[in-house]
CSV table of C-alpha atoms in Angstrom, one decimal:
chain,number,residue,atom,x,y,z
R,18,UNK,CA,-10.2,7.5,13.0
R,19,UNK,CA,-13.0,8.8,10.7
R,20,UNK,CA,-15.5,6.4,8.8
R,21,UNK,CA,-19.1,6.7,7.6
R,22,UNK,CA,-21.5,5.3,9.9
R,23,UNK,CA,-22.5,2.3,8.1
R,24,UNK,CA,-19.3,1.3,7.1
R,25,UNK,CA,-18.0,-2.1,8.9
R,26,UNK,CA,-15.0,-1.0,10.8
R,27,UNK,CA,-13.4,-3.9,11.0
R,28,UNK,CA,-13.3,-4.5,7.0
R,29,UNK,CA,-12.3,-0.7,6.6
R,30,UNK,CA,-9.6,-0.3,9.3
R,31,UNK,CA,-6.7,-2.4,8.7
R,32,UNK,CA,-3.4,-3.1,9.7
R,33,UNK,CA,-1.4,-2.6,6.1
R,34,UNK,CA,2.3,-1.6,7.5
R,35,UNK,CA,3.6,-4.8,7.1
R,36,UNK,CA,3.2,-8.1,5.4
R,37,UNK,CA,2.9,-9.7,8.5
R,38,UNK,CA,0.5,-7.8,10.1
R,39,UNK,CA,-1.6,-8.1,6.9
R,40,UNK,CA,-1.6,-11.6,7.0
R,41,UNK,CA,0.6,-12.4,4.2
R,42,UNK,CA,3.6,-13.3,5.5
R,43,UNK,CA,4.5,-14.7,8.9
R,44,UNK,CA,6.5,-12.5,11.3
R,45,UNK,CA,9.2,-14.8,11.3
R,46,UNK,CA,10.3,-14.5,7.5
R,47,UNK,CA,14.2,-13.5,7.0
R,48,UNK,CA,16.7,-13.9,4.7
R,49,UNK,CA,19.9,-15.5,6.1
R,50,UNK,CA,23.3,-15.2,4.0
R,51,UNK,CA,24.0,-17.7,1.2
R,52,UNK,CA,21.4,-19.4,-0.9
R,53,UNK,CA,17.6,-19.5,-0.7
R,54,UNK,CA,15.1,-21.9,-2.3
R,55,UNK,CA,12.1,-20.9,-4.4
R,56,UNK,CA,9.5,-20.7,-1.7
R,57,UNK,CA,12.0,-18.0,0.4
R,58,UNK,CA,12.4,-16.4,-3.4
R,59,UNK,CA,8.4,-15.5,-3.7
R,60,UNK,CA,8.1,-14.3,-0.4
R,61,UNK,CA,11.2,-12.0,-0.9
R,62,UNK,CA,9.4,-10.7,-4.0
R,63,UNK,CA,6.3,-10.2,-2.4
R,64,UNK,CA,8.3,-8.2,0.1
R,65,UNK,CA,9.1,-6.3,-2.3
R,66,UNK,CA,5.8,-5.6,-3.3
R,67,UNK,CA,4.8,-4.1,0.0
R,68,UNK,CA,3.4,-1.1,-1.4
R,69,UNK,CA,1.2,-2.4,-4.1
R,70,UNK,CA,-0.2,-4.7,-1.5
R,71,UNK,CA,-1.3,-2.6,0.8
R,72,UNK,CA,-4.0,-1.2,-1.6
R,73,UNK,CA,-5.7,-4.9,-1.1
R,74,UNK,CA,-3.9,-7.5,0.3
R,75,UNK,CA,-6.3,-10.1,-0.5
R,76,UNK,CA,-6.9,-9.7,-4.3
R,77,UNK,CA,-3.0,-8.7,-4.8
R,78,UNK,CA,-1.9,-11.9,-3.2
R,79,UNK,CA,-4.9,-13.5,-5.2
R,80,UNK,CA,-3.7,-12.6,-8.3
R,81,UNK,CA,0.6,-12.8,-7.2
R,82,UNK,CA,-0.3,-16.6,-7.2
R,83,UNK,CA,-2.2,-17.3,-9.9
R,84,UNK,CA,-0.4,-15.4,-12.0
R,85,UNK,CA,3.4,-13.9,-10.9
R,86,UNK,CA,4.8,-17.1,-9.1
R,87,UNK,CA,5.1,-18.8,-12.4
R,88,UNK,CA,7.4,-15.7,-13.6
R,89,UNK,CA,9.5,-16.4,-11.2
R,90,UNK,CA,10.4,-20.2,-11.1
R,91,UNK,CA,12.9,-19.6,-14.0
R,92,UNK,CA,15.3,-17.4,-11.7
R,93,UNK,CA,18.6,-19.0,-10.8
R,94,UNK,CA,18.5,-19.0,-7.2
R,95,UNK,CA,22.1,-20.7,-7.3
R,96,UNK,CA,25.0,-19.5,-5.6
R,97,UNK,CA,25.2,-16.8,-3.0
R,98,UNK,CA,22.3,-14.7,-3.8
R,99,UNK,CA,21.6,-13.1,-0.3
R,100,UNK,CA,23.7,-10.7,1.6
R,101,UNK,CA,23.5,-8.8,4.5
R,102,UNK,CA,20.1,-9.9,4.6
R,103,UNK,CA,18.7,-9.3,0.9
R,104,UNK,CA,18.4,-10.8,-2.4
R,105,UNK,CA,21.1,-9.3,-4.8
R,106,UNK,CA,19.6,-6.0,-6.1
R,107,UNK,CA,19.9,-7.0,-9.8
R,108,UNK,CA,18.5,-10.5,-9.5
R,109,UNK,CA,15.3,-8.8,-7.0
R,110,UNK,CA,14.5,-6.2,-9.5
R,111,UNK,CA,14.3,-8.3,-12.5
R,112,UNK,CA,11.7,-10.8,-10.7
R,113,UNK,CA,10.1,-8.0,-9.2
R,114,UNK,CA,9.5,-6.0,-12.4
R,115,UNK,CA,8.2,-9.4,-13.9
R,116,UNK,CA,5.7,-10.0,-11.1
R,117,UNK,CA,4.4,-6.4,-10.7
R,118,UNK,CA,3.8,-6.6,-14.5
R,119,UNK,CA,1.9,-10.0,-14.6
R,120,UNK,CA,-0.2,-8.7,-11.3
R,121,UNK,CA,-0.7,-5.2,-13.1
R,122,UNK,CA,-2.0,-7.3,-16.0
R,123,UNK,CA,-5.5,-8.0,-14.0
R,124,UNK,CA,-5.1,-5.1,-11.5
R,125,UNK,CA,-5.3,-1.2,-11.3
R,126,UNK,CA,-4.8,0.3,-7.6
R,127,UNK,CA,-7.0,3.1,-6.4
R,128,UNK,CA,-5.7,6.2,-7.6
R,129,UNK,CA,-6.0,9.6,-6.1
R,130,UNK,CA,-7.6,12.3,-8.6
R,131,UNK,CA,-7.9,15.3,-6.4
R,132,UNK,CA,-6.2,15.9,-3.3
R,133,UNK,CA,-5.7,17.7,-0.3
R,134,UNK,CA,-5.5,21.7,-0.7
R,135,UNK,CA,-5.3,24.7,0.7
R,136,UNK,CA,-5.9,23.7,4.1
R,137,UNK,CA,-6.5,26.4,6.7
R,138,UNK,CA,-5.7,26.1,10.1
R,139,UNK,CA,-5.0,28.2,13.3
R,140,UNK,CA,-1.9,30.7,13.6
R,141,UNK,CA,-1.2,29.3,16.5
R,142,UNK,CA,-0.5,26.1,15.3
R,143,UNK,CA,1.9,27.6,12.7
R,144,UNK,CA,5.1,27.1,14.6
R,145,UNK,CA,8.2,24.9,13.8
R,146,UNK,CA,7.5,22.4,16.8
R,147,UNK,CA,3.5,21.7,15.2
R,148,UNK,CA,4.9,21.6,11.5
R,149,UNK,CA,5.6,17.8,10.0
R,150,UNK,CA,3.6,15.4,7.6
R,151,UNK,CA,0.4,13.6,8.9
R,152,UNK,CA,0.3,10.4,7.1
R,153,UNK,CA,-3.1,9.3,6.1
R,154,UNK,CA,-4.8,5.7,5.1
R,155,UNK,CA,-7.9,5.7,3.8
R,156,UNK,CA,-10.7,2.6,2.1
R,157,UNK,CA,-11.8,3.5,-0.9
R,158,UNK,CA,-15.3,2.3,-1.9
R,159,UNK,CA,-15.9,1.0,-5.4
R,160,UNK,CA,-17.4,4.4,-6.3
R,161,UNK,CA,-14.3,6.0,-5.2
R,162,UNK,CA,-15.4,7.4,-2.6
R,163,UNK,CA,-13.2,7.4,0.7
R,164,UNK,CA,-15.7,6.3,3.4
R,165,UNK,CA,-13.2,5.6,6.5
R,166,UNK,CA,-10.1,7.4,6.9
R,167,UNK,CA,-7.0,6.5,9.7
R,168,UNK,CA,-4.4,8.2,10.9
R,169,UNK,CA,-0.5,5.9,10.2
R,170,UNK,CA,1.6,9.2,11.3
R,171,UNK,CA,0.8,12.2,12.8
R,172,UNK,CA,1.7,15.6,14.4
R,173,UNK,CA,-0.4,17.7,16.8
R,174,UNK,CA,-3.5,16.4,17.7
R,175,UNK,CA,-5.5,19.8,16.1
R,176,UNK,CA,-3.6,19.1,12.6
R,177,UNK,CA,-4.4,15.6,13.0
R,178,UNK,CA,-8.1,16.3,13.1
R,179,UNK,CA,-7.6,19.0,10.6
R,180,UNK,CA,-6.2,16.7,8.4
R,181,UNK,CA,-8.4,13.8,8.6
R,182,UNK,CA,-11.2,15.9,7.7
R,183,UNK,CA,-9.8,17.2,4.6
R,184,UNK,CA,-8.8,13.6,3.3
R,185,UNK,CA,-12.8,12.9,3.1
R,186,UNK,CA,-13.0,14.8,0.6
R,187,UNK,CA,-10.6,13.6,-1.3
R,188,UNK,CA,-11.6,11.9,-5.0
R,189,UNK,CA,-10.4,8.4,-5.8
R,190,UNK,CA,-10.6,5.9,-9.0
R,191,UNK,CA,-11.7,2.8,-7.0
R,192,UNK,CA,-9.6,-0.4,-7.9
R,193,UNK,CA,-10.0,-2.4,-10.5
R,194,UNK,CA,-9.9,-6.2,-11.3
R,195,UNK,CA,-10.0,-8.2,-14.0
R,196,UNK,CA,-10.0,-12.0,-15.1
R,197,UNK,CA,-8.3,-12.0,-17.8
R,198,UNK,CA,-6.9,-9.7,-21.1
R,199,UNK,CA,-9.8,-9.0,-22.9
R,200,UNK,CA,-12.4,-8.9,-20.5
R,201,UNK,CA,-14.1,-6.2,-18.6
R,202,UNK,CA,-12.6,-4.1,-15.5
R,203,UNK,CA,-14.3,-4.1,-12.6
R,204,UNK,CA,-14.4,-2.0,-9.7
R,205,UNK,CA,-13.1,-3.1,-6.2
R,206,UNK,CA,-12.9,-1.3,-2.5
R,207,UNK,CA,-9.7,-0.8,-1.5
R,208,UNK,CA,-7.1,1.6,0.4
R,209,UNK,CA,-4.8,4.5,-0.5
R,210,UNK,CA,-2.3,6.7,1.1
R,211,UNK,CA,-2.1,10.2,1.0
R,212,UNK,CA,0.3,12.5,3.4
R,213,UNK,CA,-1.1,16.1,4.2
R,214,UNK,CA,2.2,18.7,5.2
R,215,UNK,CA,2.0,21.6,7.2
R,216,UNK,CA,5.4,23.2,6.6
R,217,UNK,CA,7.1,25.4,9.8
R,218,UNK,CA,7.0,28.9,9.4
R,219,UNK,CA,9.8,30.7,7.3
């Protein structure tokens, strides 16, 4: 882990693999064959939604119920709409699309502008057992500047470091929120991912 030392670790460093871990959902949630209701449906779609999510948890599920749940209570949850665990692919996209669009309406994700490149690192290290992807999380202040930076998945502890290092100086556009169509964005913290590869020799 990496962060700037006035940074509040425990608002920067999150647990965002999961819904559950972020709070959202509770472990327990699963889809059994057959039907489901329209509180199981929302959940489903914010499963779905996973990704966007983890760029702020709070303000996305802010805004999923003030303004995506009423998308979704004109689905036809009748019939046999779950197998093998899932909501039928056709009937999940549609409600997904319309939820991501009405949350997308009020909310812009941090977005990387320049990356991770040309990365140097030791010889050594350049070998097919050291090469893989380290997987990087990092908050993103409302200047978009990265100010803590996590590890999610990693490779040799050297790369690791090299890695992290790199991802600081990585440039964001912050998040964005806003109240309502017509009204002015404004900046939010939040977190991005970003992997870093170092390929095995050829």
């Amino acid at each position: 882990m990496w962060r700037k030392e006035e940074v509040d670790t425990s608002k920067v460093f999150r647990d965002l693999n999961s819904l559950s871990s972020m709070g959202v959902l509770g472990e327990d949630f699963a889809l059994s064959a057959g039907g489901v209701d329209q509180a199981q449906f929302e959940k489903a779609i914010k499963q779905s939604l996973e990704n966007l999510y983890r760029t702020n948890p709070a303000i996305v599920d802010s805004l999923f119920e003030e303004h995506a749940a009423s998308q979704l209570e004109d689905a036809d949850l009748s019939g046999a709409v779950v197998k093998d665990g899932q909501i039928e692919p056709k009937l999940l996209n549609e409600y997904k699309n319309k939820a991501f669009k009405a949350i997308k309406d009020h909310y812009r994700q941090p977005q990387l502008q320049e990356g991770v490149s040309g990365i140097t690192y030791p010889d050594s290290l350049r070998t097919q057992e050291n090469s893989g992807r380290v997987e990087l999380q990092m908050h993103v202040d409302s200047t978009g500047t990265v100010n803590a930076v996590e590890m999610i998945e990693g490779t040799h502890p050297t790369l690791n470091a090299i890695a992290m290092k790199a991802a600081t100086g990585t440039t964001w556009e912050p998040g964005y929120v806003r109240q309502g169509a017509g009204e002015e964005w404004q900046p939010r913290p939040g977190w991005g991912r970003s992997p870093i590869n170092f390929p095995a020799p050829r």
